[in-house]
Amino acid sequence: YLFMKFLPPRDNSMLLNLPSLPPKSIGAPNYTLVLDLDETLVHCTIDAGACPFPDMTFEVEFNCQTYTVFVKKRPHLMEFLQRIARRFEVVVFTASQSVYANKLLDMLDPKRKLIQHRMFRESCLPVQGNYLKDLTVLGPSRPLHSSILVDNSPHAFAYNLDNGIPIESWFDDLNDKELLKLEIFLEEEIIRQQVQDVREVIRSKFDTRSKIQRASLGGRGGGITAAS
């Protein structure tokens, strides 16, 4: 939160060089839901001992070396994606390399019916060693008032505080229910209410600005999740 508090002003010239999405398809849902990948939807490792019972495995070549990636899916992931894709235009936006993330997403959504678009590290805004996800790269057909970013690293939405929903990082808790809680929030607070500006709801619910302010005063920001 201290990083977010003392974040330098956004350099709009840098945004011009970032890959962005094509215009939204005619008939696509009004709201765009942008989801982080690692530790939000899945947990991946190249350490076989750390993941003795993977849900999936695949190989990826990086820097002329081949790695075996072991994947665990967050509980309720596939049901969440199947239901949420009916209500939202779903985008996965990861700070990971595309050579890895594309293979993983091809396994999660081979027919590309659940996730409409994918964005990778090259679309992130590099700031002080961090990769930020500035939602203006979604393009003018996806205005901020109808776009939501869910990420386990709040600094990722530092330039779009009122669009960001923080979620607890996931590694191996089989009893985790954060995606179910997130779905309930999206359904009850966004869809059913047909809100005109999602930022008002997110600001009221998660109050990230206050947590940043407390952190700058030497306090602890505290954990925030989709259920808080």
mmCIF file of N, CA, C and O in Angstrom, residues 129-181:
data_model
loop_
_atom_site.group_PDB
_atom_site.id
_atom_site.type_symbol
_atom_site.label_atom_id
_atom_site.label_comp_id
_atom_site.label_asym_id
_atom_site.label_seq_id
_atom_site.Cartn_x
_atom_site.Cartn_y
_atom_site.Cartn_z
ATOM 1 N N GLY A 129 9.810 -1.312 -11.101
ATOM 2 C CA GLY A 129 10.003 -2.747 -10.939
ATOM 3 C C GLY A 129 8.737 -3.551 -10.802
ATOM 4 O O GLY A 129 8.789 -4.773 -10.619
ATOM 5 N N ASN A 130 7.582 -2.906 -10.876
ATOM 6 C CA ASN A 130 6.298 -3.600 -10.794
ATOM 7 C C ASN A 130 5.577 -3.505 -12.136
ATOM 8 O O ASN A 130 5.748 -2.550 -12.883
ATOM 9 N N TYR A 131 4.751 -4.521 -12.402
ATOM 10 C CA TYR A 131 3.946 -4.525 -13.613
ATOM 11 C C TYR A 131 2.513 -4.147 -13.254
ATOM 12 O O TYR A 131 1.803 -4.922 -12.612
ATOM 13 N N LEU A 132 2.102 -2.958 -13.663
ATOM 14 C CA LEU A 132 0.762 -2.460 -13.355
ATOM 15 C C LEU A 132 -0.174 -2.708 -14.542
ATOM 16 O O LEU A 132 0.251 -2.679 -15.700
ATOM 17 N N LYS A 133 -1.428 -2.936 -14.213
ATOM 18 C CA LYS A 133 -2.431 -3.219 -15.236
ATOM 19 C C LYS A 133 -3.358 -2.009 -15.363
ATOM 20 O O LYS A 133 -4.345 -1.890 -14.639
ATOM 21 N N ASP A 134 -2.989 -1.112 -16.252
ATOM 22 C CA ASP A 134 -3.785 0.086 -16.471
ATOM 23 C C ASP A 134 -4.923 -0.266 -17.422
ATOM 24 O O ASP A 134 -4.703 -0.677 -18.563
ATOM 25 N N LEU A 135 -6.144 -0.112 -16.965
ATOM 26 C CA LEU A 135 -7.293 -0.581 -17.737
ATOM 27 C C LEU A 135 -7.584 0.248 -18.977
ATOM 28 O O LEU A 135 -8.451 -0.136 -19.764
ATOM 29 N N THR A 136 -6.874 1.336 -19.179
ATOM 30 C CA THR A 136 -7.080 2.065 -20.429
ATOM 31 C C THR A 136 -6.621 1.245 -21.626
ATOM 32 O O THR A 136 -7.038 1.517 -22.757
ATOM 33 N N VAL A 137 -5.786 0.211 -21.398
ATOM 34 C CA VAL A 137 -5.361 -0.633 -22.519
ATOM 35 C C VAL A 137 -6.494 -1.519 -23.017
ATOM 36 O O VAL A 137 -6.361 -2.173 -24.060
ATOM 37 N N LEU A 138 -7.608 -1.542 -22.306
ATOM 38 C CA LEU A 138 -8.770 -2.286 -22.801
ATOM 39 C C LEU A 138 -9.374 -1.619 -24.026
ATOM 40 O O LEU A 138 -10.110 -2.259 -24.783
ATOM 41 N N GLY A 139 -9.089 -0.342 -24.217
ATOM 42 C CA GLY A 139 -9.594 0.364 -25.382
ATOM 43 C C GLY A 139 -10.854 1.161 -25.073
ATOM 44 O O GLY A 139 -11.541 0.920 -24.071
ATOM 45 N N PRO A 140 -11.187 2.123 -25.942
ATOM 46 C CA PRO A 140 -12.328 3.017 -25.688
ATOM 47 C C PRO A 140 -13.687 2.329 -25.687
ATOM 48 O O PRO A 140 -14.641 2.873 -25.141
ATOM 49 N N SER A 141 -13.785 1.144 -26.268
ATOM 50 C CA SER A 141 -15.077 0.450 -26.262
ATOM 51 C C SER A 141 -15.361 -0.215 -24.927
ATOM 52 O O SER A 141 -16.449 -0.771 -24.729
ATOM 53 N N ARG A 142 -14.384 -0.154 -23.997
ATOM 54 C CA ARG A 142 -14.573 -0.700 -22.647
ATOM 55 C C ARG A 142 -14.273 0.400 -21.642
ATOM 56 O O ARG A 142 -13.193 0.426 -21.033
ATOM 57 N N PRO A 143 -15.194 1.306 -21.420
ATOM 58 C CA PRO A 143 -14.952 2.440 -20.516
ATOM 59 C C PRO A 143 -14.741 1.975 -19.082
ATOM 60 O O PRO A 143 -15.208 0.903 -18.678
ATOM 61 N N LEU A 144 -14.047 2.790 -18.322
ATOM 62 C CA LEU A 144 -13.737 2.428 -16.947
ATOM 63 C C LEU A 144 -14.992 2.239 -16.102
ATOM 64 O O LEU A 144 -14.986 1.457 -15.150
ATOM 65 N N HIS A 145 -16.066 2.928 -16.432
ATOM 66 C CA HIS A 145 -17.267 2.806 -15.594
ATOM 67 C C HIS A 145 -17.928 1.433 -15.717
ATOM 68 O O HIS A 145 -18.806 1.092 -14.917
ATOM 69 N N SER A 146 -17.489 0.617 -16.687
ATOM 70 C CA SER A 146 -18.073 -0.718 -16.827
ATOM 71 C C SER A 146 -17.012 -1.819 -16.801
ATOM 72 O O SER A 146 -17.281 -2.943 -17.223
ATOM 73 N N SER A 147 -15.814 -1.503 -16.290
ATOM 74 C CA SER A 147 -14.717 -2.468 -16.272
ATOM 75 C C SER A 147 -14.257 -2.749 -14.852
ATOM 76 O O SER A 147 -14.137 -1.835 -14.030
ATOM 77 N N ILE A 148 -13.974 -4.026 -14.568
ATOM 78 C CA ILE A 148 -13.584 -4.475 -13.230
ATOM 79 C C ILE A 148 -12.326 -5.315 -13.353
ATOM 80 O O ILE A 148 -12.221 -6.163 -14.255
ATOM 81 N N LEU A 149 -11.370 -5.105 -12.444
ATOM 82 C CA LEU A 149 -10.153 -5.909 -12.402
ATOM 83 C C LEU A 149 -10.069 -6.625 -11.062
ATOM 84 O O LEU A 149 -10.137 -5.989 -10.009
ATOM 85 N N VAL A 150 -9.925 -7.955 -11.104
ATOM 86 C CA VAL A 150 -9.761 -8.767 -9.893
ATOM 87 C C VAL A 150 -8.323 -9.263 -9.851
ATOM 88 O O VAL A 150 -7.860 -9.907 -10.798
ATOM 89 N N ASP A 151 -7.607 -8.966 -8.757
ATOM 90 C CA ASP A 151 -6.188 -9.317 -8.696
ATOM 91 C C ASP A 151 -5.783 -9.561 -7.249
ATOM 92 O O ASP A 151 -6.248 -8.868 -6.345
ATOM 93 N N ASN A 152 -4.918 -10.543 -7.038
ATOM 94 C CA ASN A 152 -4.445 -10.801 -5.677
ATOM 95 C C ASN A 152 -3.353 -9.819 -5.259
ATOM 96 O O ASN A 152 -2.975 -9.779 -4.091
ATOM 97 N N SER A 153 -2.842 -9.033 -6.205
ATOM 98 C CA SER A 153 -1.847 -8.002 -5.898
ATOM 99 C C SER A 153 -2.471 -6.635 -6.129
ATOM 100 O O SER A 153 -2.547 -6.175 -7.274
ATOM 101 N N PRO A 154 -2.936 -5.963 -5.082
ATOM 102 C CA PRO A 154 -3.631 -4.686 -5.256
ATOM 103 C C PRO A 154 -2.826 -3.639 -6.009
ATOM 104 O O PRO A 154 -3.403 -2.794 -6.697
ATOM 105 N N HIS A 155 -1.497 -3.692 -5.922
ATOM 106 C CA HIS A 155 -0.721 -2.685 -6.635
ATOM 107 C C HIS A 155 -0.945 -2.763 -8.141
ATOM 108 O O HIS A 155 -0.688 -1.796 -8.856
ATOM 109 N N ALA A 156 -1.443 -3.896 -8.640
ATOM 110 C CA ALA A 156 -1.675 -4.044 -10.078
ATOM 111 C C ALA A 156 -2.689 -3.031 -10.592
ATOM 112 O O ALA A 156 -2.617 -2.592 -11.741
ATOM 113 N N PHE A 157 -3.653 -2.640 -9.732
ATOM 114 C CA PHE A 157 -4.653 -1.662 -10.176
ATOM 115 C C PHE A 157 -4.443 -0.298 -9.519
ATOM 116 O O PHE A 157 -5.379 0.462 -9.298
ATOM 117 N N ALA A 158 -3.179 0.022 -9.260
ATOM 118 C CA ALA A 158 -2.859 1.263 -8.557
ATOM 119 C C ALA A 158 -3.317 2.513 -9.294
ATOM 120 O O ALA A 158 -3.601 3.536 -8.673
ATOM 121 N N TYR A 159 -3.388 2.461 -10.617
ATOM 122 C CA TYR A 159 -3.848 3.619 -11.384
ATOM 123 C C TYR A 159 -5.362 3.587 -11.634
ATOM 124 O O TYR A 159 -5.895 4.502 -12.247
ATOM 125 N N ASN A 160 -6.013 2.526 -11.189
ATOM 126 C CA ASN A 160 -7.470 2.397 -11.350
ATOM 127 C C ASN A 160 -8.061 1.871 -10.047
ATOM 128 O O ASN A 160 -8.725 0.836 -10.025
ATOM 129 N N LEU A 161 -7.835 2.598 -8.963
ATOM 130 C CA LEU A 161 -8.198 2.091 -7.645
ATOM 131 C C LEU A 161 -9.660 1.696 -7.537
ATOM 132 O O LEU A 161 -9.996 0.699 -6.894
ATOM 133 N N ASP A 162 -10.533 2.463 -8.137
ATOM 134 C CA ASP A 162 -11.960 2.215 -7.966
ATOM 135 C C ASP A 162 -12.502 1.161 -8.937
ATOM 136 O O ASP A 162 -13.701 0.873 -8.935
ATOM 137 N N ASN A 163 -11.614 0.582 -9.727
ATOM 138 C CA ASN A 163 -12.001 -0.533 -10.598
ATOM 139 C C ASN A 163 -11.513 -1.865 -10.059
ATOM 140 O O ASN A 163 -11.865 -2.917 -10.594
ATOM 141 N N GLY A 164 -10.681 -1.830 -9.007
ATOM 142 C CA GLY A 164 -10.000 -3.032 -8.561
ATOM 143 C C GLY A 164 -10.650 -3.735 -7.391
ATOM 144 O O GLY A 164 -10.962 -3.125 -6.372
ATOM 145 N N ILE A 165 -10.849 -5.027 -7.542
ATOM 146 C CA ILE A 165 -11.322 -5.880 -6.459
ATOM 147 C C ILE A 165 -10.162 -6.763 -6.011
ATOM 148 O O ILE A 165 -9.669 -7.592 -6.785
ATOM 149 N N PRO A 166 -9.682 -6.608 -4.784
ATOM 150 C CA PRO A 166 -8.595 -7.465 -4.288
ATOM 151 C C PRO A 166 -9.143 -8.821 -3.869
ATOM 152 O O PRO A 166 -10.264 -8.933 -3.366
ATOM 153 N N ILE A 167 -8.360 -9.844 -4.097
ATOM 154 C CA ILE A 167 -8.757 -11.193 -3.694
ATOM 155 C C ILE A 167 -7.557 -11.866 -3.035
ATOM 156 O O ILE A 167 -6.407 -11.581 -3.391
ATOM 157 N N GLU A 168 -7.792 -12.709 -2.071
ATOM 158 C CA GLU A 168 -6.696 -13.370 -1.380
ATOM 159 C C GLU A 168 -5.904 -14.246 -2.339
ATOM 160 O O GLU A 168 -6.465 -14.913 -3.200
ATOM 161 N N SER A 169 -4.591 -14.255 -2.159
ATOM 162 C CA SER A 169 -3.748 -15.156 -2.945
ATOM 163 C C SER A 169 -4.095 -16.604 -2.618
ATOM 164 O O SER A 169 -4.391 -16.940 -1.464
ATOM 165 N N TRP A 170 -4.079 -17.456 -3.661
ATOM 166 C CA TRP A 170 -4.388 -18.868 -3.444
ATOM 167 C C TRP A 170 -3.212 -19.732 -3.851
ATOM 168 O O TRP A 170 -2.597 -19.518 -4.906
ATOM 169 N N PHE A 171 -2.912 -20.726 -2.986
ATOM 170 C CA PHE A 171 -1.833 -21.652 -3.280
ATOM 171 C C PHE A 171 -2.301 -23.104 -3.230
ATOM 172 O O PHE A 171 -2.121 -23.851 -4.187
ATOM 173 N N ASP A 172 -2.950 -23.500 -2.118
ATOM 174 C CA ASP A 172 -3.309 -24.917 -2.022
ATOM 175 C C ASP A 172 -4.488 -25.211 -1.101
ATOM 176 O O ASP A 172 -4.784 -26.378 -0.837
ATOM 177 N N ASP A 173 -5.191 -24.192 -0.613
ATOM 178 C CA ASP A 173 -6.300 -24.411 0.316
ATOM 179 C C ASP A 173 -7.498 -24.986 -0.436
ATOM 180 O O ASP A 173 -8.162 -24.293 -1.207
ATOM 181 N N LEU A 174 -7.775 -26.256 -0.208
ATOM 182 C CA LEU A 174 -8.867 -26.925 -0.914
ATOM 183 C C LEU A 174 -10.240 -26.471 -0.443
ATOM 184 O O LEU A 174 -11.248 -26.757 -1.095
ATOM 185 N N ASN A 175 -10.298 -25.771 0.677
ATOM 186 C CA ASN A 175 -11.575 -25.276 1.202
ATOM 187 C C ASN A 175 -11.833 -23.818 0.819
ATOM 188 O O ASN A 175 -12.797 -23.220 1.283
ATOM 189 N N ASP A 176 -10.994 -23.274 -0.020
ATOM 190 C CA ASP A 176 -11.125 -21.879 -0.434
ATOM 191 C C ASP A 176 -12.448 -21.642 -1.163
ATOM 192 O O ASP A 176 -12.873 -22.447 -1.998
ATOM 193 N N LYS A 177 -13.110 -20.534 -0.837
ATOM 194 C CA LYS A 177 -14.404 -20.205 -1.443
ATOM 195 C C LYS A 177 -14.425 -18.782 -2.007
ATOM 196 O O LYS A 177 -15.488 -18.211 -2.224
ATOM 197 N N GLU A 178 -13.247 -18.210 -2.240
ATOM 198 C CA GLU A 178 -13.189 -16.820 -2.676
ATOM 199 C C GLU A 178 -13.858 -16.585 -4.029
ATOM 200 O O GLU A 178 -14.480 -15.541 -4.240
ATOM 201 N N LEU A 179 -13.744 -17.518 -4.945
ATOM 202 C CA LEU A 179 -14.390 -17.324 -6.246
ATOM 203 C C LEU A 179 -15.911 -17.358 -6.126
ATOM 204 O O LEU A 179 -16.616 -16.631 -6.836
ATOM 205 N N LEU A 180 -16.419 -18.174 -5.228
ATOM 206 C CA LEU A 180 -17.865 -18.196 -4.996
ATOM 207 C C LEU A 180 -18.336 -16.872 -4.393
ATOM 208 O O LEU A 180 -19.374 -16.328 -4.793
ATOM 209 N N LYS A 181 -17.555 -16.347 -3.446
ATOM 210 C CA LYS A 181 -17.905 -15.062 -2.830
ATOM 211 C C LYS A 181 -17.823 -13.934 -3.847
ATOM 212 O O LYS A 181 -18.661 -13.023 -3.859
#
